[in-house]
PDB file of C-alpha atoms in Angstrom:
ATOM      1  CA  MET J   1    -125.330  32.131  99.524  1.00  0.00           C
ATOM      2  CA  GLY J   2    -127.797  29.483  98.339  1.00  0.00           C
ATOM      3  CA  PRO J   3    -127.774  25.836  99.385  1.00  0.00           C
ATOM      4  CA  HIS J   4    -124.531  24.113  98.434  1.00  0.00           C
ATOM      5  CA  LEU J   5    -123.957  20.400  98.795  1.00  0.00           C
ATOM      6  CA  ALA J   6    -120.679  18.958  97.677  1.00  0.00           C
ATOM      7  CA  GLU J   7    -120.822  15.921  95.425  1.00  0.00           C
ATOM      8  CA  THR J   8    -119.856  12.764  97.237  1.00  0.00           C
ATOM      9  CA  GLY J   9    -117.097  10.451  96.179  1.00  0.00           C
ATOM     10  CA  GLY J  10    -119.709   8.225  94.521  1.00  0.00           C
ATOM     11  CA  GLY J  11    -121.396  11.128  92.760  1.00  0.00           C
ATOM     12  CA  ALA J  12    -124.468  10.966  95.002  1.00  0.00           C
ATOM     13  CA  VAL J  13    -125.823  14.406  95.783  1.00  0.00           C
ATOM     14  CA  ALA J  14    -129.215  15.441  97.191  1.00  0.00           C
ATOM     15  CA  LEU J  15    -131.374  16.886  94.426  1.00  0.00           C
ATOM     16  CA  PRO J  16    -134.986  18.085  94.292  1.00  0.00           C
ATOM     17  CA  ASP J  17    -137.275  15.463  92.772  1.00  0.00           C
ATOM     18  CA  ASP J  18    -140.777  15.399  91.335  1.00  0.00           C
ATOM     19  CA  ARG J  19    -142.580  14.233  94.481  1.00  0.00           C
ATOM     20  CA  GLY J  20    -143.605  17.662  95.669  1.00  0.00           C
ATOM     21  CA  PRO J  21    -142.135  20.813  97.221  1.00  0.00           C
ATOM     22  CA  LEU J  22    -139.167  20.282  99.542  1.00  0.00           C
ATOM     23  CA  SER J  23    -138.740  16.698  98.344  1.00  0.00           C
ATOM     24  CA  TYR J  24    -135.212  15.444  97.734  1.00  0.00           C
ATOM     25  CA  THR J  25    -133.554  12.254  96.493  1.00  0.00           C
ATOM     26  CA  VAL J  26    -130.008  10.930  96.859  1.00  0.00           C
ATOM     27  CA  ALA J  27    -129.023   8.247  94.367  1.00  0.00           C
ATOM     28  CA  ALA J  28    -127.055   6.262  96.949  1.00  0.00           C
ATOM     29  CA  ALA J  29    -125.121   3.127  96.021  1.00  0.00           C
ATOM     30  CA  GLN J  30    -127.753   0.906  97.676  1.00  0.00           C
ATOM     31  CA  GLY J  31    -130.611   2.611  95.815  1.00  0.00           C
ATOM     32  CA  PRO J  32    -132.570   5.883  96.037  1.00  0.00           C
ATOM     33  CA  VAL J  33    -132.972   7.509  99.449  1.00  0.00           C
ATOM     34  CA  ARG J  34    -135.789  10.046  99.577  1.00  0.00           C
ATOM     35  CA  LEU J  35    -137.011  12.625 102.067  1.00  0.00           C
ATOM     36  CA  ARG J  36    -139.870  15.085 101.764  1.00  0.00           C
ATOM     37  CA  TYR J  37    -140.510  17.814 104.340  1.00  0.00           C
ATOM     38  CA  LEU J  38    -143.763  19.547 105.257  1.00  0.00           C
ATOM     39  CA  ALA J  39    -144.194  22.367 107.740  1.00  0.00           C
ATOM     40  CA  PRO J  40    -146.782  22.214 110.541  1.00  0.00           C
ATOM     41  CA  PRO J  41    -149.800  24.524 110.511  1.00  0.00           C
ATOM     42  CA  PRO J  42    -149.233  27.869 112.250  1.00  0.00           C
ATOM     43  CA  ASN J  43    -151.200  26.880 115.365  1.00  0.00           C
ATOM     44  CA  LEU J  44    -148.846  23.941 116.037  1.00  0.00           C
ATOM     45  CA  ARG J  45    -145.468  25.472 115.166  1.00  0.00           C
ATOM     46  CA  ALA J  46    -144.629  26.110 118.818  1.00  0.00           C
ATOM     47  CA  TYR J  47    -145.035  22.372 119.490  1.00  0.00           C
ATOM     48  CA  PHE J  48    -143.766  20.533 116.422  1.00  0.00           C
ATOM     49  CA  GLY J  49    -141.080  20.993 113.815  1.00  0.00           C
ATOM     50  CA  SER J  50    -141.254  19.502 110.354  1.00  0.00           C
ATOM     51  CA  LEU J  51    -143.147  16.414 109.290  1.00  0.00           C
ATOM     52  CA  TYR J  52    -141.284  14.212 106.831  1.00  0.00           C
ATOM     53  CA  LEU J  53    -141.586  11.017 104.815  1.00  0.00           C
ATOM     54  CA  PHE J  54    -138.296   9.107 104.601  1.00  0.00           C
ATOM     55  CA  SER J  55    -137.974   6.157 102.242  1.00  0.00           C
ATOM     56  CA  VAL J  56    -135.243   3.729 101.239  1.00  0.00           C
ATOM     57  CA  SER J  57    -135.658   1.313  98.330  1.00  0.00           C
ATOM     58  CA  ALA J  58    -132.798  -1.042  99.272  1.00  0.00           C
ATOM     59  CA  ASP J  59    -133.265  -4.283 101.183  1.00  0.00           C
ATOM     60  CA  ARG J  60    -130.559  -3.160 103.610  1.00  0.00           C
ATOM     61  CA  PHE J  61    -129.309   0.319 104.389  1.00  0.00           C
ATOM     62  CA  ALA J  62    -127.132   1.898 107.082  1.00  0.00           C
ATOM     63  CA  ASP J  63    -126.232   5.509 107.826  1.00  0.00           C
ATOM     64  CA  ALA J  64    -126.034   7.946 110.736  1.00  0.00           C
ATOM     65  CA  THR J  65    -128.175  10.856 111.872  1.00  0.00           C
ATOM     66  CA  ARG J  66    -126.798  13.911 113.618  1.00  0.00           C
ATOM     67  CA  ALA J  67    -127.695  14.941 117.153  1.00  0.00           C
ATOM     68  CA  ASP J  68    -131.297  16.056 117.043  1.00  0.00           C
ATOM     69  CA  VAL J  69    -134.473  17.028 118.848  1.00  0.00           C
ATOM     70  CA  PRO J  70    -136.906  14.216 119.772  1.00  0.00           C
ATOM     71  CA  GLN J  71    -138.632  12.457 116.895  1.00  0.00           C
ATOM     72  CA  LEU J  72    -141.980  10.671 116.668  1.00  0.00           C
ATOM     73  CA  ARG J  73    -141.685   8.061 113.920  1.00  0.00           C
ATOM     74  CA  PHE J  74    -144.384   5.842 112.430  1.00  0.00           C
ATOM     75  CA  MET J  75    -142.933   2.792 110.690  1.00  0.00           C
ATOM     76  CA  LEU J  76    -145.133   2.433 107.615  1.00  0.00           C
ATOM     77  CA  ASP J  77    -142.962  -0.299 106.045  1.00  0.00           C
ATOM     78  CA  GLY J  78    -139.707  -1.974 107.067  1.00  0.00           C
ATOM     79  CA  GLY J  79    -137.811  -1.853 110.345  1.00  0.00           C
ATOM     80  CA  GLY J  80    -134.388  -1.646 111.897  1.00  0.00           C
ATOM     81  CA  ASP J  81    -132.191  -0.806 114.871  1.00  0.00           C
ATOM     82  CA  TYR J  82    -130.681   2.332 116.389  1.00  0.00           C
ATOM     83  CA  HIS J  83    -127.063   2.261 117.550  1.00  0.00           C
ATOM     84  CA  PHE J  84    -126.546   5.029 120.108  1.00  0.00           C
ATOM     85  CA  GLN J  85    -123.290   6.799 120.890  1.00  0.00           C
ATOM     86  CA  ASP J  86    -122.748   4.870 124.146  1.00  0.00           C
ATOM     87  CA  GLY J  87    -122.973   1.510 122.378  1.00  0.00           C
ATOM     88  CA  ALA J  88    -126.606   0.724 123.222  1.00  0.00           C
ATOM     89  CA  VAL J  89    -128.568  -0.949 120.407  1.00  0.00           C
ATOM     90  CA  MET J  90    -132.373  -0.809 120.399  1.00  0.00           C
ATOM     91  CA  PRO J  91    -134.858  -2.217 117.865  1.00  0.00           C
ATOM     92  CA  THR J  92    -137.337   0.242 116.384  1.00  0.00           C
ATOM     93  CA  PRO J  93    -140.960  -0.247 117.486  1.00  0.00           C
ATOM     94  CA  ASP J  94    -143.752   0.464 115.004  1.00  0.00           C
ATOM     95  CA  ILE J  95    -144.485   3.732 116.822  1.00  0.00           C
ATOM     96  CA  CYS J  96    -141.112   5.006 117.920  1.00  0.00           C
ATOM     97  CA  LEU J  97    -140.527   7.980 120.171  1.00  0.00           C
ATOM     98  CA  LEU J  98    -136.830   8.743 119.865  1.00  0.00           C
ATOM     99  CA  GLY J  99    -135.630  10.956 122.679  1.00  0.00           C
ATOM    100  CA  PRO J 100    -133.307  13.923 122.178  1.00  0.00           C
ATOM    101  CA  THR J 101    -129.946  12.727 120.905  1.00  0.00           C
ATOM    102  CA  MET J 102    -126.708  14.216 122.144  1.00  0.00           C
ATOM    103  CA  GLY J 103    -124.433  12.646 119.582  1.00  0.00           C
ATOM    104  CA  ALA J 104    -124.579  11.092 116.141  1.00  0.00           C
ATOM    105  CA  THR J 105    -126.754   7.964 116.071  1.00  0.00           C
ATOM    106  CA  ARG J 106    -126.219   5.149 113.601  1.00  0.00           C
ATOM    107  CA  PHE J 107    -129.088   3.087 112.264  1.00  0.00           C
ATOM    108  CA  GLN J 108    -129.452  -0.066 110.224  1.00  0.00           C
ATOM    109  CA  VAL J 109    -132.686  -0.849 108.425  1.00  0.00           C
ATOM    110  CA  THR J 110    -134.274  -3.722 106.580  1.00  0.00           C
ATOM    111  CA  GLY J 111    -136.236  -2.399 103.672  1.00  0.00           C
ATOM    112  CA  PRO J 112    -137.835  -1.315 101.577  1.00  0.00           C
ATOM    113  CA  LEU J 113    -138.459   1.273 104.263  1.00  0.00           C
ATOM    114  CA  ARG J 114    -140.997   4.077 104.680  1.00  0.00           C
ATOM    115  CA  VAL J 115    -141.065   6.176 107.833  1.00  0.00           C
ATOM    116  CA  LEU J 116    -143.339   9.112 108.598  1.00  0.00           C
ATOM    117  CA  GLY J 117    -141.654  11.293 111.207  1.00  0.00           C
ATOM    118  CA  ILE J 118    -142.347  14.466 113.144  1.00  0.00           C
ATOM    119  CA  SER J 119    -139.771  16.546 115.009  1.00  0.00           C
ATOM    120  CA  LEU J 120    -140.831  17.506 118.520  1.00  0.00           C
ATOM    121  CA  LEU J 121    -140.003  20.829 120.109  1.00  0.00           C
ATOM    122  CA  PRO J 122    -139.931  20.971 123.935  1.00  0.00           C
ATOM    123  CA  ALA J 123    -143.625  21.919 124.121  1.00  0.00           C
ATOM    124  CA  GLY J 124    -144.488  19.021 121.816  1.00  0.00           C
ATOM    125  CA  TRP J 125    -142.439  16.676 123.960  1.00  0.00           C
ATOM    126  CA  MET J 126    -144.443  17.735 127.004  1.00  0.00           C
ATOM    127  CA  ALA J 127    -147.701  17.256 125.094  1.00  0.00           C
ATOM    128  CA  LEU J 128    -146.973  13.736 123.829  1.00  0.00           C
ATOM    129  CA  HIS J 129    -144.729  12.334 126.556  1.00  0.00           C
ATOM    130  CA  GLY J 130    -144.663  14.696 129.524  1.00  0.00           C
ATOM    131  CA  GLY J 131    -141.679  13.184 131.322  1.00  0.00           C
ATOM    132  CA  ASP J 132    -138.147  14.402 131.938  1.00  0.00           C
ATOM    133  CA  ALA J 133    -136.555  14.452 128.472  1.00  0.00           C
ATOM    134  CA  SER J 134    -133.096  13.649 129.864  1.00  0.00           C
ATOM    135  CA  LEU J 135    -134.361  10.210 130.960  1.00  0.00           C
ATOM    136  CA  LEU J 136    -134.940   9.322 127.307  1.00  0.00           C
ATOM    137  CA  ALA J 137    -131.876  11.087 125.887  1.00  0.00           C
ATOM    138  CA  ASP J 138    -130.094   8.775 123.403  1.00  0.00           C
ATOM    139  CA  ARG J 139    -132.824   6.189 123.917  1.00  0.00           C
ATOM    140  CA  LEU J 140    -136.263   5.372 122.497  1.00  0.00           C
ATOM    141  CA  CYS J 141    -139.593   4.002 123.644  1.00  0.00           C
ATOM    142  CA  ASP J 142    -142.686   2.375 122.154  1.00  0.00           C
ATOM    143  CA  LEU J 143    -145.110   5.266 122.412  1.00  0.00           C
ATOM    144  CA  ALA J 144    -148.174   3.088 121.797  1.00  0.00           C
ATOM    145  CA  ALA J 145    -147.198   0.795 124.673  1.00  0.00           C
ATOM    146  CA  GLU J 146    -146.658   3.762 126.988  1.00  0.00           C
ATOM    147  CA  LYS J 147    -149.493   6.069 125.980  1.00  0.00           C
ATOM    148  CA  GLY J 148    -152.300   3.928 124.585  1.00  0.00           C
ATOM    149  CA  ASP J 149    -154.057   2.899 121.402  1.00  0.00           C
ATOM    150  CA  VAL J 150    -154.556   6.390 119.965  1.00  0.00           C
ATOM    151  CA  TYR J 151    -151.131   6.121 118.298  1.00  0.00           C
ATOM    152  CA  ARG J 152    -151.699   2.597 116.995  1.00  0.00           C
ATOM    153  CA  ALA J 153    -154.997   3.673 115.452  1.00  0.00           C
ATOM    154  CA  LEU J 154    -153.206   6.620 113.843  1.00  0.00           C
ATOM    155  CA  LEU J 155    -150.521   4.311 112.404  1.00  0.00           C
ATOM    156  CA  ASN J 156    -153.164   2.048 110.862  1.00  0.00           C
ATOM    157  CA  ARG J 157    -154.856   5.011 109.222  1.00  0.00           C
ATOM    158  CA  LEU J 158    -151.514   6.336 107.927  1.00  0.00           C
ATOM    159  CA  ARG J 159    -150.679   2.972 106.376  1.00  0.00           C
ATOM    160  CA  GLY J 160    -153.921   3.148 104.424  1.00  0.00           C
ATOM    161  CA  LEU J 161    -152.922   6.401 102.718  1.00  0.00           C
ATOM    162  CA  ASP J 162    -150.135   4.869 100.572  1.00  0.00           C
ATOM    163  CA  ASP J 163    -147.727   7.688  99.614  1.00  0.00           C
ATOM    164  CA  ASP J 164    -150.160  10.607  99.891  1.00  0.00           C
ATOM    165  CA  VAL J 165    -147.926  12.707 102.134  1.00  0.00           C
ATOM    166  CA  ASP J 166    -150.272  15.691 102.173  1.00  0.00           C
ATOM    167  CA  ALA J 167    -153.128  13.512 103.451  1.00  0.00           C
ATOM    168  CA  MET J 168    -150.797  11.941 106.033  1.00  0.00           C
ATOM    169  CA  ALA J 169    -149.768  15.374 107.251  1.00  0.00           C
ATOM    170  CA  ALA J 170    -153.359  16.582 107.516  1.00  0.00           C
ATOM    171  CA  LEU J 171    -154.282  13.482 109.521  1.00  0.00           C
ATOM    172  CA  CYS J 172    -151.292  13.797 111.871  1.00  0.00           C
ATOM    173  CA  TRP J 173    -151.838  17.485 112.567  1.00  0.00           C
ATOM    174  CA  SER J 174    -155.530  16.865 113.217  1.00  0.00           C
ATOM    175  CA  GLU J 175    -154.922  14.004 115.652  1.00  0.00           C
ATOM    176  CA  LEU J 176    -151.828  15.355 117.396  1.00  0.00           C
ATOM    177  CA  GLY J 177    -153.395  18.786 117.660  1.00  0.00           C
ATOM    178  CA  LYS J 178    -156.020  17.255 119.950  1.00  0.00           C
ATOM    179  CA  LEU J 179    -153.260  16.233 122.386  1.00  0.00           C
ATOM    180  CA  VAL J 180    -151.508  19.566 122.874  1.00  0.00           C
ATOM    181  CA  ARG J 181    -152.239  21.739 125.872  1.00  0.00           C
ATOM    182  CA  PRO J 182    -151.117  25.332 126.459  1.00  0.00           C
ATOM    183  CA  LEU J 183    -148.161  25.672 128.784  1.00  0.00           C
ATOM    184  CA  ARG J 184    -147.959  28.174 131.599  1.00  0.00           C
ATOM    185  CA  PRO J 185    -146.660  31.602 130.480  1.00  0.00           C
ATOM    186  CA  ALA J 186    -143.539  31.177 132.637  1.00  0.00           C
ATOM    187  CA  ILE J 187    -142.631  27.979 130.739  1.00  0.00           C
ATOM    188  CA  TRP J 188    -143.153  29.632 127.352  1.00  0.00           C
ATOM    189  CA  ASP J 189    -140.898  32.484 128.498  1.00  0.00           C
ATOM    190  CA  LEU J 190    -138.198  30.020 129.569  1.00  0.00           C
ATOM    191  CA  LEU J 191    -138.352  28.059 126.311  1.00  0.00           C
ATOM    192  CA  GLY J 192    -138.131  31.275 124.313  1.00  0.00           C
ATOM    193  CA  ALA J 193    -135.088  32.410 126.286  1.00  0.00           C
ATOM    194  CA  VAL J 194    -133.300  29.067 125.942  1.00  0.00           C
ATOM    195  CA  ASP J 195    -134.043  28.822 122.207  1.00  0.00           C
ATOM    196  CA  ALA J 196    -132.698  32.332 121.606  1.00  0.00           C
ATOM    197  CA  TRP J 197    -129.603  31.556 123.674  1.00  0.00           C
ATOM    198  CA  LEU J 198    -128.908  28.347 121.740  1.00  0.00           C
ATOM    199  CA  MET J 199    -129.387  30.006 118.359  1.00  0.00           C
ATOM    200  CA  GLY J 200    -126.963  32.823 119.113  1.00  0.00           C
ATOM    201  CA  GLU J 201    -123.695  32.781 117.246  1.00  0.00           C
ATOM    202  CA  GLY J 202    -120.413  31.639 118.763  1.00  0.00           C
ATOM    203  CA  SER J 203    -120.150  29.810 122.061  1.00  0.00           C
ATOM    204  CA  PRO J 204    -122.953  30.996 124.378  1.00  0.00           C
ATOM    205  CA  ARG J 205    -122.113  31.483 128.054  1.00  0.00           C
ATOM    206  CA  ILE J 206    -124.421  30.094 130.714  1.00  0.00           C
ATOM    207  CA  GLU J 207    -123.980  33.345 132.667  1.00  0.00           C
ATOM    208  CA  SER J 208    -125.867  35.234 129.956  1.00  0.00           C
ATOM    209  CA  LEU J 209    -128.744  32.739 130.085  1.00  0.00           C
ATOM    210  CA  ALA J 210    -128.849  32.959 133.881  1.00  0.00           C
ATOM    211  CA  GLU J 211    -129.017  36.734 133.643  1.00  0.00           C
ATOM    212  CA  THR J 212    -131.806  36.635 131.039  1.00  0.00           C
ATOM    213  CA  THR J 213    -133.944  34.151 132.961  1.00  0.00           C
ATOM    214  CA  ASP J 214    -133.031  35.233 136.513  1.00  0.00           C
ATOM    215  CA  LEU J 215    -132.365  31.556 137.325  1.00  0.00           C
ATOM    216  CA  SER J 216    -129.328  29.954 138.914  1.00  0.00           C
ATOM    217  CA  PRO J 217    -127.143  27.525 136.928  1.00  0.00           C
ATOM    218  CA  ARG J 218    -128.527  24.660 139.021  1.00  0.00           C
ATOM    219  CA  GLN J 219    -132.124  25.676 138.273  1.00  0.00           C
ATOM    220  CA  LEU J 220    -131.311  26.042 134.576  1.00  0.00           C
ATOM    221  CA  ALA J 221    -129.731  22.584 134.453  1.00  0.00           C
ATOM    222  CA  ARG J 222    -132.809  21.011 136.036  1.00  0.00           C
ATOM    223  CA  LEU J 223    -135.193  22.766 133.644  1.00  0.00           C
ATOM    224  CA  THR J 224    -133.207  22.240 130.437  1.00  0.00           C
ATOM    225  CA  ASN J 225    -132.769  18.568 131.335  1.00  0.00           C
ATOM    226  CA  LYS J 226    -136.535  18.319 131.672  1.00  0.00           C
ATOM    227  CA  TYR J 227    -137.469  20.152 128.475  1.00  0.00           C
ATOM    228  CA  TYR J 228    -134.443  19.698 126.182  1.00  0.00           C
ATOM    229  CA  GLY J 229    -132.793  16.537 127.497  1.00  0.00           C
ATOM    230  CA  ALA J 230    -129.453  17.953 128.646  1.00  0.00           C
ATOM    231  CA  PRO J 231    -127.877  20.730 130.754  1.00  0.00           C
ATOM    232  CA  PRO J 232    -127.086  24.083 129.125  1.00  0.00           C
ATOM    233  CA  LYS J 233    -123.374  23.446 128.504  1.00  0.00           C
ATOM    234  CA  LEU J 234    -124.014  20.256 126.538  1.00  0.00           C
ATOM    235  CA  LEU J 235    -126.879  21.887 124.628  1.00  0.00           C
ATOM    236  CA  ALA J 236    -124.619  24.800 123.698  1.00  0.00           C
ATOM    237  CA  ARG J 237    -121.976  22.396 122.357  1.00  0.00           C
ATOM    238  CA  LYS J 238    -124.600  20.484 120.387  1.00  0.00           C
ATOM    239  CA  TYR J 239    -126.127  23.509 118.676  1.00  0.00           C
ATOM    240  CA  ARG J 240    -122.779  25.120 117.989  1.00  0.00           C
ATOM    241  CA  ALA J 241    -121.776  21.952 116.106  1.00  0.00           C
ATOM    242  CA  LEU J 242    -125.094  21.862 114.243  1.00  0.00           C
ATOM    243  CA  ARG J 243    -124.753  25.505 113.173  1.00  0.00           C
ATOM    244  CA  CYS J 244    -121.216  24.926 111.946  1.00  0.00           C
ATOM    245  CA  SER J 245    -122.100  21.738 110.076  1.00  0.00           C
ATOM    246  CA  ALA J 246    -124.868  23.508 108.151  1.00  0.00           C
ATOM    247  CA  ARG J 247    -122.527  26.313 107.171  1.00  0.00           C
ATOM    248  CA  ILE J 248    -119.897  23.832 105.993  1.00  0.00           C
ATOM    249  CA  ALA J 249    -122.205  21.583 103.964  1.00  0.00           C
ATOM    250  CA  LEU J 250    -124.875  24.012 102.745  1.00  0.00           C
ATOM    251  CA  ASP J 251    -123.030  27.325 102.480  1.00  0.00           C
ATOM    252  CA  GLY J 252    -119.590  26.003 101.584  1.00  0.00           C
ATOM    253  CA  ASP J 253    -117.916  27.945 104.420  1.00  0.00           C
ATOM    254  CA  SER J 254    -114.328  27.083 105.303  1.00  0.00           C
ATOM    255  CA  TRP J 255    -114.282  24.906 108.406  1.00  0.00           C
ATOM    256  CA  GLN J 256    -110.838  26.231 109.295  1.00  0.00           C
ATOM    257  CA  LEU J 257    -112.222  29.770 109.520  1.00  0.00           C
ATOM    258  CA  LEU J 258    -115.328  28.574 111.379  1.00  0.00           C
ATOM    259  CA  CYS J 259    -113.123  26.904 113.944  1.00  0.00           C
ATOM    260  CA  GLU J 260    -111.782  30.234 115.146  1.00  0.00           C
ATOM    261  CA  GLU J 261    -114.990  32.196 114.633  1.00  0.00           C
ATOM    262  CA  ALA J 262    -117.123  29.777 116.697  1.00  0.00           C
ATOM    263  CA  GLY J 263    -114.812  29.726 119.715  1.00  0.00           C
ATOM    264  CA  PHE J 264    -113.226  26.264 119.503  1.00  0.00           C
ATOM    265  CA  TYR J 265    -109.867  25.714 121.199  1.00  0.00           C
ATOM    266  CA  ASP J 266    -108.120  24.524 118.035  1.00  0.00           C
ATOM    267  CA  GLN J 267    -108.743  22.497 114.887  1.00  0.00           C
ATOM    268  CA  SER J 268    -108.472  19.166 116.713  1.00  0.00           C
ATOM    269  CA  HIS J 269    -111.203  20.253 119.116  1.00  0.00           C
ATOM    270  CA  PHE J 270    -113.372  21.403 116.197  1.00  0.00           C
ATOM    271  CA  ILE J 271    -112.963  18.080 114.376  1.00  0.00           C
ATOM    272  CA  ARG J 272    -113.807  16.054 117.500  1.00  0.00           C
ATOM    273  CA  GLU J 273    -116.948  18.073 118.220  1.00  0.00           C
ATOM    274  CA  ILE J 274    -118.269  17.894 114.644  1.00  0.00           C
ATOM    275  CA  LYS J 275    -117.533  14.161 114.481  1.00  0.00           C
ATOM    276  CA  HIS J 276    -119.281  13.556 117.823  1.00  0.00           C
ATOM    277  CA  PHE J 277    -122.481  15.473 117.087  1.00  0.00           C
ATOM    278  CA  ILE J 278    -122.727  15.004 113.303  1.00  0.00           C
ATOM    279  CA  GLY J 279    -121.032  11.653 112.728  1.00  0.00           C
ATOM    280  CA  LEU J 280    -118.745  13.046 110.015  1.00  0.00           C
ATOM    281  CA  THR J 281    -115.552  15.069 110.046  1.00  0.00           C
ATOM    282  CA  PRO J 282    -115.589  18.622 108.643  1.00  0.00           C
ATOM    283  CA  HIS J 283    -113.685  17.351 105.592  1.00  0.00           C
ATOM    284  CA  GLN J 284    -116.301  14.645 105.001  1.00  0.00           C
ATOM    285  CA  LEU J 285    -119.086  17.214 105.271  1.00  0.00           C
ATOM    286  CA  GLN J 286    -117.361  19.230 102.554  1.00  0.00           C
ATOM    287  CA  THR J 287    -116.412  16.416 100.205  1.00  0.00           C
ATOM    288  CA  GLU J 288    -118.444  13.263 100.869  1.00  0.00           C
ATOM    289  CA  PRO J 289    -121.503  13.867 103.067  1.00  0.00           C
ATOM    290  CA  SER J 290    -123.628  10.757 103.513  1.00  0.00           C
ATOM    291  CA  ALA J 291    -127.129  10.538 102.046  1.00  0.00           C
ATOM    292  CA  VAL J 292    -128.860  11.131 105.382  1.00  0.00           C
ATOM    293  CA  ALA J 293    -126.490  13.955 106.370  1.00  0.00           C
ATOM    294  CA  GLN J 294    -127.404  15.789 103.172  1.00  0.00           C
ATOM    295  CA  LEU J 295    -131.134  15.222 103.510  1.00  0.00           C
ATOM    296  CA  THR J 296    -131.378  16.236 107.157  1.00  0.00           C
ATOM    297  CA  LEU J 297    -129.331  19.383 106.598  1.00  0.00           C
ATOM    298  CA  LEU J 298    -131.860  20.441 103.971  1.00  0.00           C
ATOM    299  CA  ARG J 299    -134.433  20.896 106.735  1.00  0.00           C
ATOM    300  CA  ARG J 300    -133.063  24.431 106.835  1.00  0.00           C
ATOM    301  CA  SER J 301    -134.866  25.010 103.516  1.00  0.00           C
ATOM    302  CA  LEU J 302    -138.159  25.186 105.415  1.00  0.00           C
ATOM    303  CA  GLY J 303    -137.159  28.659 106.556  1.00  0.00           C
ATOM    304  CA  GLY J 304    -139.611  30.622 108.669  1.00  0.00           C
ATOM    305  CA  ASP J 305    -142.301  27.929 108.387  1.00  0.00           C
ATOM    306  CA  VAL J 306    -140.672  26.049 111.278  1.00  0.00           C
ATOM    307  CA  ALA J 307    -139.046  27.118 114.529  1.00  0.00           C
ATOM    308  CA  VAL J 308    -135.422  28.231 114.245  1.00  0.00           C
ATOM    309  CA  LEU J 309    -134.439  25.439 116.631  1.00  0.00           C
ATOM    310  CA  ASN J 310    -135.886  22.858 114.235  1.00  0.00           C
ATOM    311  CA  ARG J 311    -134.200  24.266 111.150  1.00  0.00           C
ATOM    312  CA  LEU J 312    -130.835  23.418 112.671  1.00  0.00           C
ATOM    313  CA  SER J 313    -131.630  20.172 114.479  1.00  0.00           C
TER     314      SER J 313
END
């Protein structure tokens, strides 16, 4: 079934616009909210997910983003704050490295806003940050302050390109490509095994991952914390919720049927998990998805041009 997004109560639905391929606009009450996706070049697809330009025309805007992989975000115009699931509030630096999020994260911005972002896969996280991802889970840092002026120089060059997203993408891939280093074969094998385990249908069991990798649960927890930001059980919950949310909002699947198919205890458990990781109830995903929920779900439209892990998160 093709992409299906229910019309919201205010009539705002994500629609393709005239700003290029994989560019969408939601006519939100506060003003247009736009997002355009671009895939990384083939040589960087093991490190980075999609690149995107997100813009808001309103002076003030608030919404929530689902649990996600780490994000590198360059604030071209505007600013704001992130409100994490544990109540922490952090202002957004000009060059923001947002760690992996394990629950829906609210944000408030002062606009007009333009943000150029790049999703980081575990190998990309190691290339740009290199630390234990769990230490920055549901938190952010100023990457320029931590890693030097190369990022500030890149931001200044990006700001000089106006809205030429293709030129921005070419510049980012050129500069970030200089920072990546090949990982050891054993690490690539582990990341491949974990990705495949997370993308499997239903509720994956840690025993099957331990058998595939020949690692103990304790070893797996240490390694997935380092590369993905959380232990296997929490990662499995996160990606199960992300898979289900995409099927509800994009494919129009019945959440009541998904509840049983995906191995949830009951409908109350299903609702709590979707609300925690997505920020909306299953009913809201069907009938009144927020502007950002719609736009981020459409990342799946990139298909095979990005890693499977990044299509869902």
